[in-house]
XYZ file of C-alpha atoms in Angstrom:
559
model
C 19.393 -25.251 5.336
C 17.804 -21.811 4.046
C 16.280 -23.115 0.779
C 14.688 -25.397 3.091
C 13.349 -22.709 5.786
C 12.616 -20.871 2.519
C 10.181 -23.792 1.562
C 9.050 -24.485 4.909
C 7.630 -20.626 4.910
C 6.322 -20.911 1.783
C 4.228 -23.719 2.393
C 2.978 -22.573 5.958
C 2.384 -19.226 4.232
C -0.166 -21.047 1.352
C -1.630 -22.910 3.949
C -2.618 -19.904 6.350
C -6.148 -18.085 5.141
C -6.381 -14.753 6.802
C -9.011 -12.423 6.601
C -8.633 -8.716 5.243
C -9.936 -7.352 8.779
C -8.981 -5.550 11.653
C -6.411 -7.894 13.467
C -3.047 -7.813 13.808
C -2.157 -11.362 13.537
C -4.135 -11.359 10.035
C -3.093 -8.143 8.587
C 0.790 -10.009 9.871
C 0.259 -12.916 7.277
C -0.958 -11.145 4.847
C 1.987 -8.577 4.650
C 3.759 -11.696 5.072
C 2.535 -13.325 2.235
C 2.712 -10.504 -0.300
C 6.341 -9.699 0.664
C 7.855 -13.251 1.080
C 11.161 -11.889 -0.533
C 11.551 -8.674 0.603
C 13.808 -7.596 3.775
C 11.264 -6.766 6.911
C 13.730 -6.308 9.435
C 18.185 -4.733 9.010
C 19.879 -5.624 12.778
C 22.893 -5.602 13.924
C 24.531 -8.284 15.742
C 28.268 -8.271 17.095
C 28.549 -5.423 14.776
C 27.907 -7.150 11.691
C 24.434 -6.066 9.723
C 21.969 -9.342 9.316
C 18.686 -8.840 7.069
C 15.540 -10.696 7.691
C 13.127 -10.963 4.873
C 9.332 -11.411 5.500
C 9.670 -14.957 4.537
C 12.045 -15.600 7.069
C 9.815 -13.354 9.730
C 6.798 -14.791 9.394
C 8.211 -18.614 9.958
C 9.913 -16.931 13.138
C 6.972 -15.874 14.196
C 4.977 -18.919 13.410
C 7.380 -21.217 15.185
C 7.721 -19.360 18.209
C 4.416 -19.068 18.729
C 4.271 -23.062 18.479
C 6.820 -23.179 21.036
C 5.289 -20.481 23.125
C 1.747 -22.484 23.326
C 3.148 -25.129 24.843
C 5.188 -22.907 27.267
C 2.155 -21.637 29.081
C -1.054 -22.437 30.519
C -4.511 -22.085 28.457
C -6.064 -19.846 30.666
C -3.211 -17.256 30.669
C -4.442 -13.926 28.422
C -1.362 -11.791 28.902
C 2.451 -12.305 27.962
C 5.164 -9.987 29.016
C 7.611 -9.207 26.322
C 11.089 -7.516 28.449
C 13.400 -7.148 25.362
C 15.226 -3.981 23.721
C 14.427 -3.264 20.274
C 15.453 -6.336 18.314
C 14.143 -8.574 16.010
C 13.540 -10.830 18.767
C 11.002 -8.194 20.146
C 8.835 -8.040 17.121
C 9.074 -11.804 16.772
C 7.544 -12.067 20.044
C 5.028 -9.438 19.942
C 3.732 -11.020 16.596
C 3.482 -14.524 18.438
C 1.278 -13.269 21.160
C -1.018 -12.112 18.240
C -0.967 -15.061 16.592
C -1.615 -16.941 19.449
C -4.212 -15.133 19.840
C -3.128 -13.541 23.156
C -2.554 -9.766 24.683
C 1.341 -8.849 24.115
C 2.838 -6.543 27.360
C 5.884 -4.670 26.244
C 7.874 -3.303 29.382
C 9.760 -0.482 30.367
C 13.191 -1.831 30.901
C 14.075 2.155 31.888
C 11.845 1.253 35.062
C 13.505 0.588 37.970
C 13.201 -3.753 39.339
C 9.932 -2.855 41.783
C 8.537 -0.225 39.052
C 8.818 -3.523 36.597
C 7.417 -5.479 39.345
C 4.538 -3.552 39.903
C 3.859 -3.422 36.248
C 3.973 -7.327 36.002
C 1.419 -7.661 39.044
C -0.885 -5.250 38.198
C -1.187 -7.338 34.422
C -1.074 -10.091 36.487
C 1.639 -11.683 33.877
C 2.459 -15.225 34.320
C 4.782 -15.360 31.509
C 7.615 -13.080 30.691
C 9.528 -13.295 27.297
C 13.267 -11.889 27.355
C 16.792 -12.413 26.917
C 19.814 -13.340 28.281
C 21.535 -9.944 28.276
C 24.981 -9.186 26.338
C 27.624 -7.911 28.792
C 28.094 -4.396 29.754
C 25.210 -1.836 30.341
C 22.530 -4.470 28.959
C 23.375 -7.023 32.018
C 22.994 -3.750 34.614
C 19.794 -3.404 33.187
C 17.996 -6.436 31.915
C 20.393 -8.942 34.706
C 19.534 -6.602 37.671
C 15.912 -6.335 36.893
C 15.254 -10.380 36.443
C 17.052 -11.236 39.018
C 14.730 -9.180 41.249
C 11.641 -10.551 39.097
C 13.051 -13.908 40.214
C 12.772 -13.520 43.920
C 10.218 -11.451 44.431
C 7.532 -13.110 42.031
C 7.562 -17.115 42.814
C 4.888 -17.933 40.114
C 6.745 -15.867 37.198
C 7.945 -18.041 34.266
C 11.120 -16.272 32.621
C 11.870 -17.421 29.628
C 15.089 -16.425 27.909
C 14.493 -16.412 24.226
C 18.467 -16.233 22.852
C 19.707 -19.443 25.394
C 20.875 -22.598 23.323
C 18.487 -24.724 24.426
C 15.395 -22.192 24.286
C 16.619 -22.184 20.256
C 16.414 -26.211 20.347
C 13.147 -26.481 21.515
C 11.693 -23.522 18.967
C 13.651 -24.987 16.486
C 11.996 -28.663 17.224
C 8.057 -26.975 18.009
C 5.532 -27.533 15.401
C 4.349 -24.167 13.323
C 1.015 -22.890 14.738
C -1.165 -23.185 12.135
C -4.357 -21.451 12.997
C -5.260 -17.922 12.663
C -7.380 -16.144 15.806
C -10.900 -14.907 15.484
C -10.159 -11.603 13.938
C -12.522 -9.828 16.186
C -10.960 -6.174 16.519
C -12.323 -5.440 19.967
C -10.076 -8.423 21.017
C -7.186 -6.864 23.273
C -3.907 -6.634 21.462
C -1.510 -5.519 23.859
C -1.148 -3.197 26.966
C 1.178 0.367 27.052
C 1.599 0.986 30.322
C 1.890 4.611 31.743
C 1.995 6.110 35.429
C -0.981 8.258 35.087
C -1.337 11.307 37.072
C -1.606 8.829 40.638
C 1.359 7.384 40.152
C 0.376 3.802 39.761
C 1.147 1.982 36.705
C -1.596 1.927 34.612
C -2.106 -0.802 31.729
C -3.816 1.424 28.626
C -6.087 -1.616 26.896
C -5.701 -1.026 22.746
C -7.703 -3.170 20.811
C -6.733 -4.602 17.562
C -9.070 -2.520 16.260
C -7.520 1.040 17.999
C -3.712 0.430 16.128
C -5.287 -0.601 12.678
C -7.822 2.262 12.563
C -4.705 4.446 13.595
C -2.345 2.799 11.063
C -4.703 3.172 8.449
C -4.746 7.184 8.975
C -0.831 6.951 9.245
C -0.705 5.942 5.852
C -3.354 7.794 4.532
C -1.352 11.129 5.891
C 1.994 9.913 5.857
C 1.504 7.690 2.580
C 2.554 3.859 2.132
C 5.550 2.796 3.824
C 6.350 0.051 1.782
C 8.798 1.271 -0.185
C 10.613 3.207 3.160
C 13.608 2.104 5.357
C 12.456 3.253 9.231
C 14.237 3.832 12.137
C 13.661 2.556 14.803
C 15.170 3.771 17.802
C 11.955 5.340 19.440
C 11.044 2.458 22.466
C 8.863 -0.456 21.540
C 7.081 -0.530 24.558
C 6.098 3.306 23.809
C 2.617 3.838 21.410
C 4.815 5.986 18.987
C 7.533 3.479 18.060
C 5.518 0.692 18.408
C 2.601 1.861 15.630
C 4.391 4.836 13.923
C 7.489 2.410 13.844
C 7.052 -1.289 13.850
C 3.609 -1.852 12.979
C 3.921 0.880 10.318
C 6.545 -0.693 8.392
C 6.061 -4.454 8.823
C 2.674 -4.614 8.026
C 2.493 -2.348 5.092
C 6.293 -4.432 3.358
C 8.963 -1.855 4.760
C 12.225 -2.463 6.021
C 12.491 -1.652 9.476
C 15.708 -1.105 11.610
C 15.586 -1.897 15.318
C 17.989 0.575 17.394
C 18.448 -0.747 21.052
C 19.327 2.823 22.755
C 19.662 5.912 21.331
C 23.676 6.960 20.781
C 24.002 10.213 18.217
C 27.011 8.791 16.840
C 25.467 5.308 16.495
C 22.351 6.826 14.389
C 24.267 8.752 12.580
C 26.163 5.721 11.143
C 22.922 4.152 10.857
C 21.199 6.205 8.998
C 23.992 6.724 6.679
C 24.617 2.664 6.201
C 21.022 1.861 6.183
C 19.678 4.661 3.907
C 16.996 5.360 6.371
C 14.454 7.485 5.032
C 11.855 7.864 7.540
C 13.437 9.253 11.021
C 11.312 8.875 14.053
C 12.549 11.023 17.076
C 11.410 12.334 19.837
C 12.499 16.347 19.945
C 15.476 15.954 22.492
C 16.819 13.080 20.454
C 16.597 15.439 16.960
C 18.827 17.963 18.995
C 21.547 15.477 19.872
C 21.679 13.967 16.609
C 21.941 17.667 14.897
C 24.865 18.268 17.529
C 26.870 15.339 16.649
C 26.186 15.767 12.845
C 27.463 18.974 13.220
C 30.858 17.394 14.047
C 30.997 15.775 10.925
C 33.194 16.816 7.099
C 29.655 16.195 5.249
C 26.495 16.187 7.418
C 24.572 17.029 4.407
C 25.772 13.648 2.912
C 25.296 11.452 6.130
C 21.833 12.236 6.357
C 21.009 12.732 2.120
C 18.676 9.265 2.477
C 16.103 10.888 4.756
C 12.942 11.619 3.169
C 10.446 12.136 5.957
C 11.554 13.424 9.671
C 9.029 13.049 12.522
C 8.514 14.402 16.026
C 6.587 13.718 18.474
C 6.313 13.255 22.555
C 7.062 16.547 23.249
C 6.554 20.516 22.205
C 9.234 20.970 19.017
C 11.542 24.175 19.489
C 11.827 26.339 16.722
C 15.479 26.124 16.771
C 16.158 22.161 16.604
C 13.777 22.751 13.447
C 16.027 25.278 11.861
C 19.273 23.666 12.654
C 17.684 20.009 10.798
C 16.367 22.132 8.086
C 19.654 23.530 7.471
C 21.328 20.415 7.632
C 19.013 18.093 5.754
C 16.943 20.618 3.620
C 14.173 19.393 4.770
C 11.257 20.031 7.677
C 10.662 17.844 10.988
C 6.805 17.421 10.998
C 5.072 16.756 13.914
C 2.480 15.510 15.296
C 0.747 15.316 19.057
C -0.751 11.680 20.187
C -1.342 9.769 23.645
C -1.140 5.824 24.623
C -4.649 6.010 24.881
C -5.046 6.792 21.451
C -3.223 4.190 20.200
C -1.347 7.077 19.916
C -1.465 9.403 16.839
C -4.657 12.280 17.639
C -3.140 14.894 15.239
C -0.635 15.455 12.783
C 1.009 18.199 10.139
C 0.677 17.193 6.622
C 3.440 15.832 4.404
C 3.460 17.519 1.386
C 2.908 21.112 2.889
C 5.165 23.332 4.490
C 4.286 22.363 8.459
C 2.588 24.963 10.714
C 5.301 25.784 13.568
C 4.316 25.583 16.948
C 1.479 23.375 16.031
C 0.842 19.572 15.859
C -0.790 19.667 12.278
C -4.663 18.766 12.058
C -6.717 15.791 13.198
C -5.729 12.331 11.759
C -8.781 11.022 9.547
C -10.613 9.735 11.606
C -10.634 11.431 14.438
C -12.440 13.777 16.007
C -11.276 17.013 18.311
C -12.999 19.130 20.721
C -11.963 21.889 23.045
C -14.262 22.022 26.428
C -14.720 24.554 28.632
C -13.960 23.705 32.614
C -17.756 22.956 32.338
C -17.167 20.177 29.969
C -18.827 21.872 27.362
C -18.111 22.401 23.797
C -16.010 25.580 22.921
C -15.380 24.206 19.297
C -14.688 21.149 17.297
C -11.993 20.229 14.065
C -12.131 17.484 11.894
C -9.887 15.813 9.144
C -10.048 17.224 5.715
C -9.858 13.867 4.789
C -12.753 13.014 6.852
C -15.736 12.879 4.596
C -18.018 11.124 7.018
C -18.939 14.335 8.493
C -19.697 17.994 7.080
C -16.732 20.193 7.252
C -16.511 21.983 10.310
C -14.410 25.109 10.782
C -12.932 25.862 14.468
C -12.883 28.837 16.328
C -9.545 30.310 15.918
C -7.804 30.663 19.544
C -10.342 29.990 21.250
C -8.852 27.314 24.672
C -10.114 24.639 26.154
C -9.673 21.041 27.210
C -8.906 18.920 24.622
C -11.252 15.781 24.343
C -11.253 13.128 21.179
C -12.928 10.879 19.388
C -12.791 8.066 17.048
C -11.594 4.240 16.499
C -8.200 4.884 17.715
C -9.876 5.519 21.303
C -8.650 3.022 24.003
C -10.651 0.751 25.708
C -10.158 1.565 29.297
C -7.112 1.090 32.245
C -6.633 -2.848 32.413
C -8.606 -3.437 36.108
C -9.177 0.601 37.041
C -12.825 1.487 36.503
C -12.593 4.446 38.305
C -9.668 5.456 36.377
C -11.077 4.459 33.054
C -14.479 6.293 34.285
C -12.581 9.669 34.400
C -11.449 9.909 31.127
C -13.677 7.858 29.008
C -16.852 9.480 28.458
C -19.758 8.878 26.568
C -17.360 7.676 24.125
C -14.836 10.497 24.375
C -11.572 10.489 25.660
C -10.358 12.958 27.814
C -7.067 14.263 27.749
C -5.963 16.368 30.384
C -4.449 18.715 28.098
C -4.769 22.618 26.974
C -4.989 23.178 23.577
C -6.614 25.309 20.948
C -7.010 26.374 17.215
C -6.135 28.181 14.345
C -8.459 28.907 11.566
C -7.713 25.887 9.487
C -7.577 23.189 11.974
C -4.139 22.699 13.206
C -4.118 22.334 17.256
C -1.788 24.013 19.485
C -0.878 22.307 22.976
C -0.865 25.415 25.384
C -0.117 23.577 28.746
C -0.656 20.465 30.671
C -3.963 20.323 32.866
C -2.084 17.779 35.620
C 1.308 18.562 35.135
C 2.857 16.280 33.415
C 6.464 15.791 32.956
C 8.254 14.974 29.736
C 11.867 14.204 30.173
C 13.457 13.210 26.398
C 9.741 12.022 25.474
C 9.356 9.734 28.457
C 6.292 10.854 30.150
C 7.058 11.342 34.159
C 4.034 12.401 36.809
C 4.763 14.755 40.139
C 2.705 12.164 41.643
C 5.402 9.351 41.155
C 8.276 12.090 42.345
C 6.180 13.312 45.641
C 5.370 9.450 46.570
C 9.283 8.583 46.330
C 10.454 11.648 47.879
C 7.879 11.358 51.027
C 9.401 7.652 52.108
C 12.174 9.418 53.296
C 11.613 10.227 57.247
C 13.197 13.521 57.121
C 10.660 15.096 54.511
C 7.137 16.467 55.611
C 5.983 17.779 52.052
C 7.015 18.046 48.284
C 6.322 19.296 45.436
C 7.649 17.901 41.710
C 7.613 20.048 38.675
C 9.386 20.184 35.574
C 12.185 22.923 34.430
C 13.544 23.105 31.106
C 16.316 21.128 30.050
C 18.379 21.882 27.117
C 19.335 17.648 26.581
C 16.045 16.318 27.536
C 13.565 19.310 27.143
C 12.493 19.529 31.157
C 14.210 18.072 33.711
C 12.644 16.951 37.446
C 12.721 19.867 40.258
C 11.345 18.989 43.943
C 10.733 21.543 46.219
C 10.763 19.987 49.912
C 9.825 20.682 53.100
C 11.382 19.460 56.034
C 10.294 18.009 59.335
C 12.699 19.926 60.955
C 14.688 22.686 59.436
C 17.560 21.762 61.270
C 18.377 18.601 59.015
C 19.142 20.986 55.953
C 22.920 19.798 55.721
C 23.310 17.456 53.570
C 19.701 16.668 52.881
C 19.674 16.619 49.382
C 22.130 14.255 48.985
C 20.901 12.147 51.637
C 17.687 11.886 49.320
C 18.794 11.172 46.074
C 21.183 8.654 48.289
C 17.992 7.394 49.854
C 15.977 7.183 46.279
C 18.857 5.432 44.891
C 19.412 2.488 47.252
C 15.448 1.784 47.830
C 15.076 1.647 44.057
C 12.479 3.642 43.807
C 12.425 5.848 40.782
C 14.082 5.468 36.811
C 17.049 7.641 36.380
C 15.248 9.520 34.382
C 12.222 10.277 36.906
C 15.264 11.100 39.840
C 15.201 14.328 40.571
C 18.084 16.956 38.944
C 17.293 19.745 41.107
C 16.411 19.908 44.716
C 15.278 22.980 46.514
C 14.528 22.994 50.048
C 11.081 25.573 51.082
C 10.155 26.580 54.888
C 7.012 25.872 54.232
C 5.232 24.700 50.926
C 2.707 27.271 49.997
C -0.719 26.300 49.557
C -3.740 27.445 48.079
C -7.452 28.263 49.703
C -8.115 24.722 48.396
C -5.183 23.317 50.493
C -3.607 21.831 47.016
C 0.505 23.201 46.396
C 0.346 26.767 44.807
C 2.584 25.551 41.799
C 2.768 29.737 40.693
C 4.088 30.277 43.729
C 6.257 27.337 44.215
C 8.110 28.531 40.897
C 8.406 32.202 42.152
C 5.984 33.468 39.099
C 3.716 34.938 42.096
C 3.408 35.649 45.973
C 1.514 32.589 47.329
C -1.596 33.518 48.186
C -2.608 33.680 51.934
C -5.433 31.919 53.610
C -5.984 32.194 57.335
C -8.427 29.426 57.706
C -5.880 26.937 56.432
């Protein structure tokens, strides 16, 4: 039965014509082509290790996507892909390209409405997922679709692993035509809160990931010949291109991690050889905890060759304590959904510049404004010849705004939104930054506030909305605190309707946010303080300064 899937692949691989372009589904079959033999994809099922070569992948992919047309109506654009890290994610998201349709990886960290509201704002018809293992998988995936079940009558679920899903892929005819390999054709949608709260659906062309996986390699060189973890989400911009894209298009081997258990990666990376680790800076401290626990730490993590970090500001001590382990640096890099996601990064090869996120990727373009939107400086790629060299201004702050292929397309159905931050063809972060005298770019603050908790970005906005259902609360305030696990943690500073209701009224809230389902764990607040009154400022906005106790709040008697 394998020599004949083997042939079966072989021929459907001779038969396919793809175009050296700018599209996923293309640049798929032709990695599939030139690495027929070699393993794409190390899993683990019922703890026993199964490889999947390329050969093997790209008939997967092929018959799935067979199966899958005749699943779903013509007219439907957008497919929802609900799965953990698994092969059976990156066969589906490589169907939807073939088929020449927009893949929507979701947040299965969400809570059921969150996921909900995700699903109607793409306005997905068609949701590709599992039927979950038992144990913490069923709490999460079961609960969730369920929910989906009854609260959206027009949403097809369909369960990928069930016996007779299998018969009828098994039976479907291979899809044998390539899509127009336009890049300005959407390829999927990473969906992020934004700084309303509402689920916004970041539109990233086929065109934004290849431009941005073409300066990964350029910096990071050729993953072909690497073994890459991959325990960073797939619905996130950094695991999906840094991680999946990165290595199966280019002939890695890449090794899908469901959830992130120190212990588990350890053993991983140790039975796997993995030499390119991709972590988010909370997850690098765990992992150098537990390896600490072990006779030869040294020797459990010996494969590694390349360590990167991104999602959130990299302390000087989880550096030191890898460095000392491994004998070699974490480089790191800064990035955003929107830009598909990598904006800068430290250079392999050279010692990395602490505290900074390296220089712009090739090509892309940086510039600090002022609060006037004007130019304070600009920094290119060295590797950027399309452009004279352009030194920045050491130190000098601003807003950071880029530019370049890797530049999103707009909020899927929010002009306004998209209006904002898109700008004469410049993106516009929301973040501080500034320079040093070669070119790598410090993040100095977040304009809006922004959350990170363990690399999962989490807006006020989404907090203060939650927290204000409940009757007892007049006003809040979110903010995050630092965190030693996750880097910050949630605090919300209330004020009450009546000061009277103080017993009890922080567990009456989290009890409240709990049984309405209304935020992620990880969005829930940690840390509840309760304010008589919430100060303000002359603009009638919350004086954050204040609210932490870094100032006296400023007095207005007009307000």
């Amino acid at each position: 039965m394998i020599w004949i899937k083997k042939i079966l692949s072989k021929i459907l691989s001779f038969s396919l014509k793809p175009e050296n372009s700018q599209h996923l589904a293309h640049l798929f079959v032709l990695s599939w082509k030139k690495n027929f033999k070699k393993i794409a994809i190390t899993e683990s099922k019922d703890g026993q290790w199964t490889n999947i070569s390329y050969g093997e992948l790209g008939l997967a992919v092929h018959k799935v996507a067979g199966w899958l047309k005749n699943q779903i109506k013509k007219s439907e654009k957008r497919i929802g892909i609900f799965l953990p890290n698994s092969a059976g994610f990156i066969v589906s998201f490589f169907s939807c390209q073939i088929l020449g349709k927009t893949a929507i990886p979701l947040n299965y960290a969400l809570s059921p409405k969150e996921v909900k509201d995700v699903i109607n704002d793409a306005q997905i018809k068609t949701l590709l997922t599992f039927e979950a293992p038992e144990g913490r998988a069923t709490k999460i995936f079961g609960n969730t679709l369920d929910y989906l079940q009854k609260e959206i009558d027009d949403l097809k679920i369909l369960k990928l692993n069930k016996p007779k899903t299998q018969k009828e892929i098994q039976k479907s005819s291979f899809l044998k035509n390539l899509p127009d390999p336009n890049p300005e054709n959407i390829a999927c949608y990473i969906y992020t809160s934004g700084s309303t709260g509402k689920p916004k659906g970041v539109m990233l062309s086929h065109g934004n990931l290849s431009n941005n996986l073409s300066d990964f390699w350029k910096v990071l060189g050729d993953t072909e010949n690497h073994t890459i973890s991959g325990v960073l989400p797939l619905f996130h911009s950094f695991g999906l291109t840094a991680g999946m894209l990165a290595g199966m298009l280019s002939g890695g081997r890449f090794v899908p991690i469901p959830a992130f258990q120190p212990k588990l990666v350890l053993d991983i990376i140790k039975s796997q050889k993995i030499t390119v680790l991709e972590l988010v800076p909370s997850m690098y401290n765990s992992l150098i905890n537990a390896a600490n626990r072990l006779k030869e730490p040294k020797k459990d993590l010996s494969s590694v060759r390349l360590a990167v970090a991104g999602g959130a500001p990299l302390p000087r001590e989880i550096i030191e304590k890898f460095e000392k382990i491994t004998k070699i640096p974490i480089y790191e890099g800064y990035g955003a959904s929107e830009t598909s996601p990598v904006i800068s990064f430290n250079r392999p090869g050279k010692p990395p510049v602490f505290g900074t996120c390296g220089i712009a990727f090739p090509s892309v373009k940086i510039q600090l404004r002022d609060e006037n939107n004007k130019e304070v400086t600009t920094a290119l790629s060295p590797e950027d010849s399309s452009e004279p060299s352009i030194k920045p201004k050491a130190n000098a702050e601003g807003e950071i705004w880029i530019k370049g292929p890797n530049v999103f397309k707009g909020y899927h159905g929010k002009e306004k939104e998209t209006n904002e931050v898109l700008i004469d063809g410049w993106y516009r972060t929301g973040d501080i930054g500034k320079f040093d005298g070669e070119g790598n770019l410090t993040i100095c603050g977040r304009a809006k506030h922004m959350i990170i908790v363990a690399g999962e970005n989490v807006y006020p906005a989404e907090i203060e909305d939650a927290v204000m259902k409940h009757p007892k609360v007049k006003s809040v305030v979110a903010i995050g605190i630092p965190d030693k696990k996750t880097g910050e943690k949630v605090k919300a500073f209330i004020e009450l309707e009546n000061q009277k209701d103080n017993h009890e009224i922080k567990k009456e809230i989290i009890s409240f946010l709990n049984e309405k389902k209304l935020l992620a764990t990880y969005k829930m607040p940690k840390e509840i303080e309760i304010l008589e009154e919430i100060p303000l400022l002359p603009t009638g906005k919350p004086d954050i300064p204040a609210i932490k106790g870094e100032r006296d709040p400023i007095k207005n008697k007009n307000l």
